[in-house]
GROMACS .gro file of C-alpha atoms in nm:
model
  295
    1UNK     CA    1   6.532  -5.685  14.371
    2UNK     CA    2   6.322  -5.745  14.094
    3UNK     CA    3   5.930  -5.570  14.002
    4UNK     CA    4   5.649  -5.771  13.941
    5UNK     CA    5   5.561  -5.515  13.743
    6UNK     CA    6   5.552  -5.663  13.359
    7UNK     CA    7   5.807  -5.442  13.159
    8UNK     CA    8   5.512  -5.323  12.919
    9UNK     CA    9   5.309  -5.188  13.221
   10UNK     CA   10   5.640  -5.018  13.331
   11UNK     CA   11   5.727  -4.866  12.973
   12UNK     CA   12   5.332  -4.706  12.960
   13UNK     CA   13   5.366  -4.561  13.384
   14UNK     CA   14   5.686  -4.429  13.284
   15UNK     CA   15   5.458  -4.196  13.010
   16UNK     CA   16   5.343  -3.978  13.228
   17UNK     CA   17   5.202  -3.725  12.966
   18UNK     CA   18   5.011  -4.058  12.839
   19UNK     CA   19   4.866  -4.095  13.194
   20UNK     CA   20   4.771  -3.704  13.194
   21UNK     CA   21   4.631  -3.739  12.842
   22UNK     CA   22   4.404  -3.988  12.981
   23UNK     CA   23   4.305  -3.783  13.273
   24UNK     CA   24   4.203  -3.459  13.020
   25UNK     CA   25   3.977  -3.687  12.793
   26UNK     CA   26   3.833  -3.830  13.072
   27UNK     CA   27   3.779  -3.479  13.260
   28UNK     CA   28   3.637  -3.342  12.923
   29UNK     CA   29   3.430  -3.606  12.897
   30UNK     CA   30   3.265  -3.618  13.240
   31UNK     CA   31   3.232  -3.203  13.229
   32UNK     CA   32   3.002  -3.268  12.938
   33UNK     CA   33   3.241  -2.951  12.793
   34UNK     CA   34   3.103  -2.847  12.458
   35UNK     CA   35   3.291  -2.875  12.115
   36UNK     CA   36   3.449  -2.518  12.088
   37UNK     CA   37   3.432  -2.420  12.433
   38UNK     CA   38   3.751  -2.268  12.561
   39UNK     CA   39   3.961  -2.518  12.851
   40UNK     CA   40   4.078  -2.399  13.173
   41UNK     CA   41   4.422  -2.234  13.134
   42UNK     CA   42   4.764  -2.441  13.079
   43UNK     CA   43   4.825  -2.329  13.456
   44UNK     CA   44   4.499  -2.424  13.593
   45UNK     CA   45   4.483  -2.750  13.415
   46UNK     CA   46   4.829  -2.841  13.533
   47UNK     CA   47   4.717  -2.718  13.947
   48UNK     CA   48   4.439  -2.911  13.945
   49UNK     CA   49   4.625  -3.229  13.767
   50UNK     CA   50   4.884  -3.238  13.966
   51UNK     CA   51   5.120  -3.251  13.711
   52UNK     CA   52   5.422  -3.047  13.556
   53UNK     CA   53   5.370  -2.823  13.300
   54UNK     CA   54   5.577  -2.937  13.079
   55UNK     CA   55   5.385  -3.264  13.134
   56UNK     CA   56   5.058  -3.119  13.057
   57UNK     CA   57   5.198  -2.969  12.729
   58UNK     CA   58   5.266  -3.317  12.610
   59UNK     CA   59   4.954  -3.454  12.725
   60UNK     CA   60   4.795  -3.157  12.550
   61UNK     CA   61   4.976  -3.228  12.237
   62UNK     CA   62   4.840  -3.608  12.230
   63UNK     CA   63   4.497  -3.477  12.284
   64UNK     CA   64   4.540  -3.230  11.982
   65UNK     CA   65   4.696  -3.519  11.763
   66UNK     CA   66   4.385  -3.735  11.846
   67UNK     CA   67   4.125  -3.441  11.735
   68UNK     CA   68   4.025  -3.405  12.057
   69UNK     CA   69   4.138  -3.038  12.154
   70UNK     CA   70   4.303  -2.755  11.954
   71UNK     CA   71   4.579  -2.556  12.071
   72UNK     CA   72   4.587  -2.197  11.945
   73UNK     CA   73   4.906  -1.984  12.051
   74UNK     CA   74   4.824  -1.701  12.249
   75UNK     CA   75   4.427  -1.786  12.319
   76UNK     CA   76   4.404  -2.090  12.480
   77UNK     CA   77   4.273  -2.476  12.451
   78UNK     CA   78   3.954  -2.552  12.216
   79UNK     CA   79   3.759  -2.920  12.233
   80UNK     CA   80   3.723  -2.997  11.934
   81UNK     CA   81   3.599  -3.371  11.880
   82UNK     CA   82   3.377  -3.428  12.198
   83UNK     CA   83   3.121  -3.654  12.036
   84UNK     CA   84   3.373  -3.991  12.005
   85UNK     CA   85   3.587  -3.939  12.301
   86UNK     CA   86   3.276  -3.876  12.528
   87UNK     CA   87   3.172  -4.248  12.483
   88UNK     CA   88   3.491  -4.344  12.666
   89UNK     CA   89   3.369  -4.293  13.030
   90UNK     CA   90   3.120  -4.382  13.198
   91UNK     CA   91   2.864  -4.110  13.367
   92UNK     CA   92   2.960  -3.949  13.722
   93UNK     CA   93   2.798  -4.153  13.952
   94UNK     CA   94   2.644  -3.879  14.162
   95UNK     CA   95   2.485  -4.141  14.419
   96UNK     CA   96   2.889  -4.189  14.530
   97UNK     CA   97   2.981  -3.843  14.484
   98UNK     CA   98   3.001  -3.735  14.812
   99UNK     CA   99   3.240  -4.042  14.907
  100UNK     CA  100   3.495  -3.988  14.641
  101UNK     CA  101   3.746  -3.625  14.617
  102UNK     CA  102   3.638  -3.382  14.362
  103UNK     CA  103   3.818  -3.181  14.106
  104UNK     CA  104   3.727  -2.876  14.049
  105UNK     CA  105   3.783  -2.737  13.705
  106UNK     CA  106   3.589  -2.400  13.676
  107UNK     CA  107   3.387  -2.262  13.951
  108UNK     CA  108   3.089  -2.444  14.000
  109UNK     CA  109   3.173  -2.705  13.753
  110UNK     CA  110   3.319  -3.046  13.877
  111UNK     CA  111   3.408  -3.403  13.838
  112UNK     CA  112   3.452  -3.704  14.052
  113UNK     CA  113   3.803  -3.801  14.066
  114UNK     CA  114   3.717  -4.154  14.107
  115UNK     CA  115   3.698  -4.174  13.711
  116UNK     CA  116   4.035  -3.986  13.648
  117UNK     CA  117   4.217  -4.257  13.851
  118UNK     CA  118   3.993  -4.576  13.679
  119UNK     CA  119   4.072  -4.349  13.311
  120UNK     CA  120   4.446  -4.349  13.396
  121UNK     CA  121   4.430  -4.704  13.581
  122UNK     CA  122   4.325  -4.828  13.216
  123UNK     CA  123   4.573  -4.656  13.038
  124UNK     CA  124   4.859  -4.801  13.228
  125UNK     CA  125   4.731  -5.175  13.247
  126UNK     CA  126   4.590  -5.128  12.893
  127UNK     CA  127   4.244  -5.262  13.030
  128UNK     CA  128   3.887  -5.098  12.987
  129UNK     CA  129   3.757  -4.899  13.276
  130UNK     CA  130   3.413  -4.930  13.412
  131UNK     CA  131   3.201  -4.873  13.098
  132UNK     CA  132   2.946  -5.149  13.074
  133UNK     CA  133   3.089  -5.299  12.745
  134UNK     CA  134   3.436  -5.149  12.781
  135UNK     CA  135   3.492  -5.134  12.420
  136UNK     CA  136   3.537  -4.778  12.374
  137UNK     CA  137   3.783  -4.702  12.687
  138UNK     CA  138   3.978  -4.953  12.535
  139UNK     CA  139   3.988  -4.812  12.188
  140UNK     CA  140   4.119  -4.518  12.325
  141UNK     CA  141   4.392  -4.658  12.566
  142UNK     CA  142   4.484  -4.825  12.197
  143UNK     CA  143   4.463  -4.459  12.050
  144UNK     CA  144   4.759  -4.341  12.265
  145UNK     CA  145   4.908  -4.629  12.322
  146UNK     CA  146   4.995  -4.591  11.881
  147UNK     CA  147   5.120  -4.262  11.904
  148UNK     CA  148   5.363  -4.337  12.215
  149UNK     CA  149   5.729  -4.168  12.214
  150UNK     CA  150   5.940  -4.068  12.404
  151UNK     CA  151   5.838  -3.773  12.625
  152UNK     CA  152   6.039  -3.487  12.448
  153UNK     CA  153   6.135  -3.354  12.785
  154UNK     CA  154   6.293  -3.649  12.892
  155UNK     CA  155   6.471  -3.659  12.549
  156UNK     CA  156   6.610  -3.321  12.606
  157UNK     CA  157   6.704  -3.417  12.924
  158UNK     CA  158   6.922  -3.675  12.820
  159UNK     CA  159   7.023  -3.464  12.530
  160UNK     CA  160   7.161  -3.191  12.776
  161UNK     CA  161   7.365  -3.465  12.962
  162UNK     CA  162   7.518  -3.667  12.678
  163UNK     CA  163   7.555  -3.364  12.395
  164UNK     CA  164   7.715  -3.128  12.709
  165UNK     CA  165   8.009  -3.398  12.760
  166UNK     CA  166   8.046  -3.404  12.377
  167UNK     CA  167   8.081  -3.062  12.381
  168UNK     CA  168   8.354  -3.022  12.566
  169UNK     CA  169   8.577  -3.316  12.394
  170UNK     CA  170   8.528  -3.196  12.063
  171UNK     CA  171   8.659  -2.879  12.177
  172UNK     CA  172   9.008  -3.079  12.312
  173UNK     CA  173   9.004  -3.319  11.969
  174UNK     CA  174   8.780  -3.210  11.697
  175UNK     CA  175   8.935  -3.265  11.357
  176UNK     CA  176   9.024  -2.919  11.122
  177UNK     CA  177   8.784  -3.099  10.889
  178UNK     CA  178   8.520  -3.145  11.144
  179UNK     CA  179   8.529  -2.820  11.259
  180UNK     CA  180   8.512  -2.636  10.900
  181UNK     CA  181   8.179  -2.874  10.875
  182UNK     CA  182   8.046  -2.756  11.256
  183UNK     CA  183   8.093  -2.315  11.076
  184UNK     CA  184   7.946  -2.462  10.787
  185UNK     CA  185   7.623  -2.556  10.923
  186UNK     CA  186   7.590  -2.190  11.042
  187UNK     CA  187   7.688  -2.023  10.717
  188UNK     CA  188   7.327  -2.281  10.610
  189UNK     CA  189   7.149  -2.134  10.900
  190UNK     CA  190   7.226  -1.773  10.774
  191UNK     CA  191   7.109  -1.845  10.433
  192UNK     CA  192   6.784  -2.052  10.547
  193UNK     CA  193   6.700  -1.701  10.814
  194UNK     CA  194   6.788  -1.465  10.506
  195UNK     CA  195   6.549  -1.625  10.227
  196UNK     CA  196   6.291  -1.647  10.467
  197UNK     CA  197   6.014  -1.840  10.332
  198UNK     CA  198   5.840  -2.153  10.297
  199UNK     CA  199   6.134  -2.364  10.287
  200UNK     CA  200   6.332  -2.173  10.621
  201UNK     CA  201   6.203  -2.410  10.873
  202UNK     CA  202   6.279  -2.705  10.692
  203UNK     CA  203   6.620  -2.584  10.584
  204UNK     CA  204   6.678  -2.499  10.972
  205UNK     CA  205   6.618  -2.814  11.084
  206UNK     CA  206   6.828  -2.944  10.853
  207UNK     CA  207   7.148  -2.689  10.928
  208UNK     CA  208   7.064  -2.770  11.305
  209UNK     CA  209   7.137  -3.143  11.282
  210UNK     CA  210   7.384  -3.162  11.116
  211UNK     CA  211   7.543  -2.901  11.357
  212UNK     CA  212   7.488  -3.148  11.630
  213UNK     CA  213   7.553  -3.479  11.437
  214UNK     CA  214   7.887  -3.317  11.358
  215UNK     CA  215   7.974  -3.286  11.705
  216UNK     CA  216   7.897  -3.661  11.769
  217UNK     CA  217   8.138  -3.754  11.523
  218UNK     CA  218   8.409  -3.575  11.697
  219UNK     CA  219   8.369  -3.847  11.902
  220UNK     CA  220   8.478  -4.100  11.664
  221UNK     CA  221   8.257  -4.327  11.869
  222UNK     CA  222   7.971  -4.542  11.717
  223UNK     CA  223   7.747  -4.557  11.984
  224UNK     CA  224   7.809  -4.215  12.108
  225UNK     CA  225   7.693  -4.152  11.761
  226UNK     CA  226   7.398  -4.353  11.687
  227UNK     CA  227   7.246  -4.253  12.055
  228UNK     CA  228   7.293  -3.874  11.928
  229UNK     CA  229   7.154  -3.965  11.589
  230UNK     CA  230   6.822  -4.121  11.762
  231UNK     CA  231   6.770  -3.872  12.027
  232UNK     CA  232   6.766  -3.555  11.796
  233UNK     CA  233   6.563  -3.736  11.538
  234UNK     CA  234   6.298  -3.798  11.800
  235UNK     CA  235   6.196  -3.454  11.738
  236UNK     CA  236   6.034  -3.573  11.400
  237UNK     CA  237   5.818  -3.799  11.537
  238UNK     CA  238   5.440  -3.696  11.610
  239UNK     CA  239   5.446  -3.545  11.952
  240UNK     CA  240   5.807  -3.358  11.951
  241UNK     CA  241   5.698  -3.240  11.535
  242UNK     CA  242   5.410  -3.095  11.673
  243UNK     CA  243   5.534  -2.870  11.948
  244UNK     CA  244   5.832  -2.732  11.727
  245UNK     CA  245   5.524  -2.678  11.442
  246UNK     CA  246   5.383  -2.493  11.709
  247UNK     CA  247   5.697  -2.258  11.849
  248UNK     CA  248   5.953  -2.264  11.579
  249UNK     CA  249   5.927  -1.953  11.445
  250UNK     CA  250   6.169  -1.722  11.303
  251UNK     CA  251   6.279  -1.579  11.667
  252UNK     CA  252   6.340  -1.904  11.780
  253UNK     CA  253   6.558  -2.019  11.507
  254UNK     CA  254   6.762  -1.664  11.571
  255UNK     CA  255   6.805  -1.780  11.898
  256UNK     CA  256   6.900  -2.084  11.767
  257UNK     CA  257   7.179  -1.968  11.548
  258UNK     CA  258   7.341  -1.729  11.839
  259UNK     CA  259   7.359  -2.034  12.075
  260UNK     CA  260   7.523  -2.242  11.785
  261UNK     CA  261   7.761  -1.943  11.748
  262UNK     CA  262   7.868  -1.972  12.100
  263UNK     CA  263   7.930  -2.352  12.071
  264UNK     CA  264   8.108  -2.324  11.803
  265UNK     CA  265   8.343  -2.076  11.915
  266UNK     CA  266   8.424  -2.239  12.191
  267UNK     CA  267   8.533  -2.515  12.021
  268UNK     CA  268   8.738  -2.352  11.781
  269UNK     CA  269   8.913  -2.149  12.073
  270UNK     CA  270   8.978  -2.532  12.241
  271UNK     CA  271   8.763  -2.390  12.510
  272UNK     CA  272   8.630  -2.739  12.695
  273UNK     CA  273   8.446  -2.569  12.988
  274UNK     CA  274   8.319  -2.288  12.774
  275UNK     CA  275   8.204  -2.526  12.486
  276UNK     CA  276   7.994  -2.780  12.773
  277UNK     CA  277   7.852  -2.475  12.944
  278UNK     CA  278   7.725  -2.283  12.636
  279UNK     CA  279   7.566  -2.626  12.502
  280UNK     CA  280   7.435  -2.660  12.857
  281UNK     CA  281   7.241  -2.317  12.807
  282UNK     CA  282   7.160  -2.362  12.427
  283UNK     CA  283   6.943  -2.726  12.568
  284UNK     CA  284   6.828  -2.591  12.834
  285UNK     CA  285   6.669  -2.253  12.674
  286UNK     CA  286   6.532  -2.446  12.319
  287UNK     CA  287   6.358  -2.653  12.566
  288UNK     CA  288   6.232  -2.366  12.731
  289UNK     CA  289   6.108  -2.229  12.419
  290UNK     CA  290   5.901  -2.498  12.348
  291UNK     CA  291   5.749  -2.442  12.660
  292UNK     CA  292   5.623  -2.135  12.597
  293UNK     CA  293   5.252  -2.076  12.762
  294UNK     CA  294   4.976  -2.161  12.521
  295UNK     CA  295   4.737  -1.947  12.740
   0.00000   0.00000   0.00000
């Protein structure tokens, strides 16, 4: 069975932090929320969405790449550029509000959902909503839609399955030479934590792919390879750049470095089911930490 759905239509659903990102602008919009004034918390925003919170992260990231909100660690979610975005939706139509379900934000404060579904509705068919000249919703469908990516949890996701199995065969076949590359990129990791400045996250990153890139080519397989290659590099990209700008800090790169000490062992010990368990954990958890609440 085939979808009538066109494939570009499909690619933008399948965003589902695009469709939330929507749904925020248009909520701030339509709550007439003031530049500067604090958001309802991640765990509020993401109840009354409907969405995951990793989900909401992303779409939260978007907003903040767009202007539109600023995330501060620890305090919460600040609109910051309400005048543009505001221009993007249409007023509540109160004549029809008691017809259509309501979302309810803060208490006492609240929005038709009507114009969440038409904001996201747009998004995903990359048509205006129900502004009278529709030029500005579709502006800003165009604003996501050019910052697009791969949501970073689905990366890790696939990360955790592919990078697991890897794992465990380098720790059956990996070459001496392989492996005395695999140590090396922790002895960099210890010298980019000890120095400690500027150039440490940088230097981190650095260490950390080529700790995983060296496991790919274990595989002595060029499309195991290149589908390694692309996946970790999605994390430079806008979206997944931001969020480790956000939580790599010097506690999560220690944590970092233990869990690349684990894998590593494992593989030099020829341990398979150690060495695809203790990559299992090490995905799993640096997801987690960029998950970390905002506030």
């Amino acid at each position: 069975m085939t979808s009538d759905t066109p494939s570009s239509s499909r690619k933008v659903a399948s965003r589902a932090y695009l469709q939330t990102a929507a749904q925020l602008r248009t909520l701030i919009a339509n709550l007439h929320i003031t530049a500067g004034a604090r958001l309802p918390s991640e765990r509020e925003l993401a109840q009354q969405l409907g969405v995951s919170r990793p989900t909401l992260r992303e779409a939260l990231i978007v907003l903040e790449l767009q202007d539109e909100v600023e995330i501060r660690i620890g305090s919460g979610i600040y609109v910051k550029n309400r005048a543009v975005r505001t221009e993007s939706v249409g007023q509540v139509d109160h004549a029809g509000a008691n017809k259509a379900p309501r979302i309810e934000l803060r208490p006492g404060v609240q929005a038709t959902a009507d114009k969440v579904d038409n904001g996201q509705q747009a998004l995903a068919e990359g048509m205006p909503d129900d502004d009278s000249d529709g030029a500005p919703a579709a502006h800003a469908a165009l604003n996501l839609h050019s910052i697009a990516e791969d949501s970073p949890k689905e990366v890790n996701q696939m990360r955790y399955f592919l990078e697991s199995a890897v794992a465990a065969e380098a720790a059956r076949f990996m070459a001496p030479g392989l492996r005395k590359k695999l140590r090396q990129s922790l002895t960099d990791m210890q010298k980019a934590m000890a120095q400690n400045d500027v150039s440490t996250n940088a230097r981190m990153a650095d260490a950390d792919r080529l700790f995983h890139l060296t496991l790919a080519q274990s595989t002595d397989n060029q499309l195991v390879m290149q589908t390694i290659t692309g996946l970790f590099d999605q994390r430079y990209r806008p979206i997944a750049r931001t969020m480790h700008r956000h939580f790599d800090d010097q506690q999560a790169w220690l944590a970092a470095m233990q869990e690349h000490e684990q894998i590593c062992q494992a593989i030099e010990d020829r341990d398979p089911l150690q060495a695809q368990a203790a990559m299992q954990r090490h995905l799993t958890r640096a997801h987690q930490r960029l998950m970390a609440i905002i506030g």
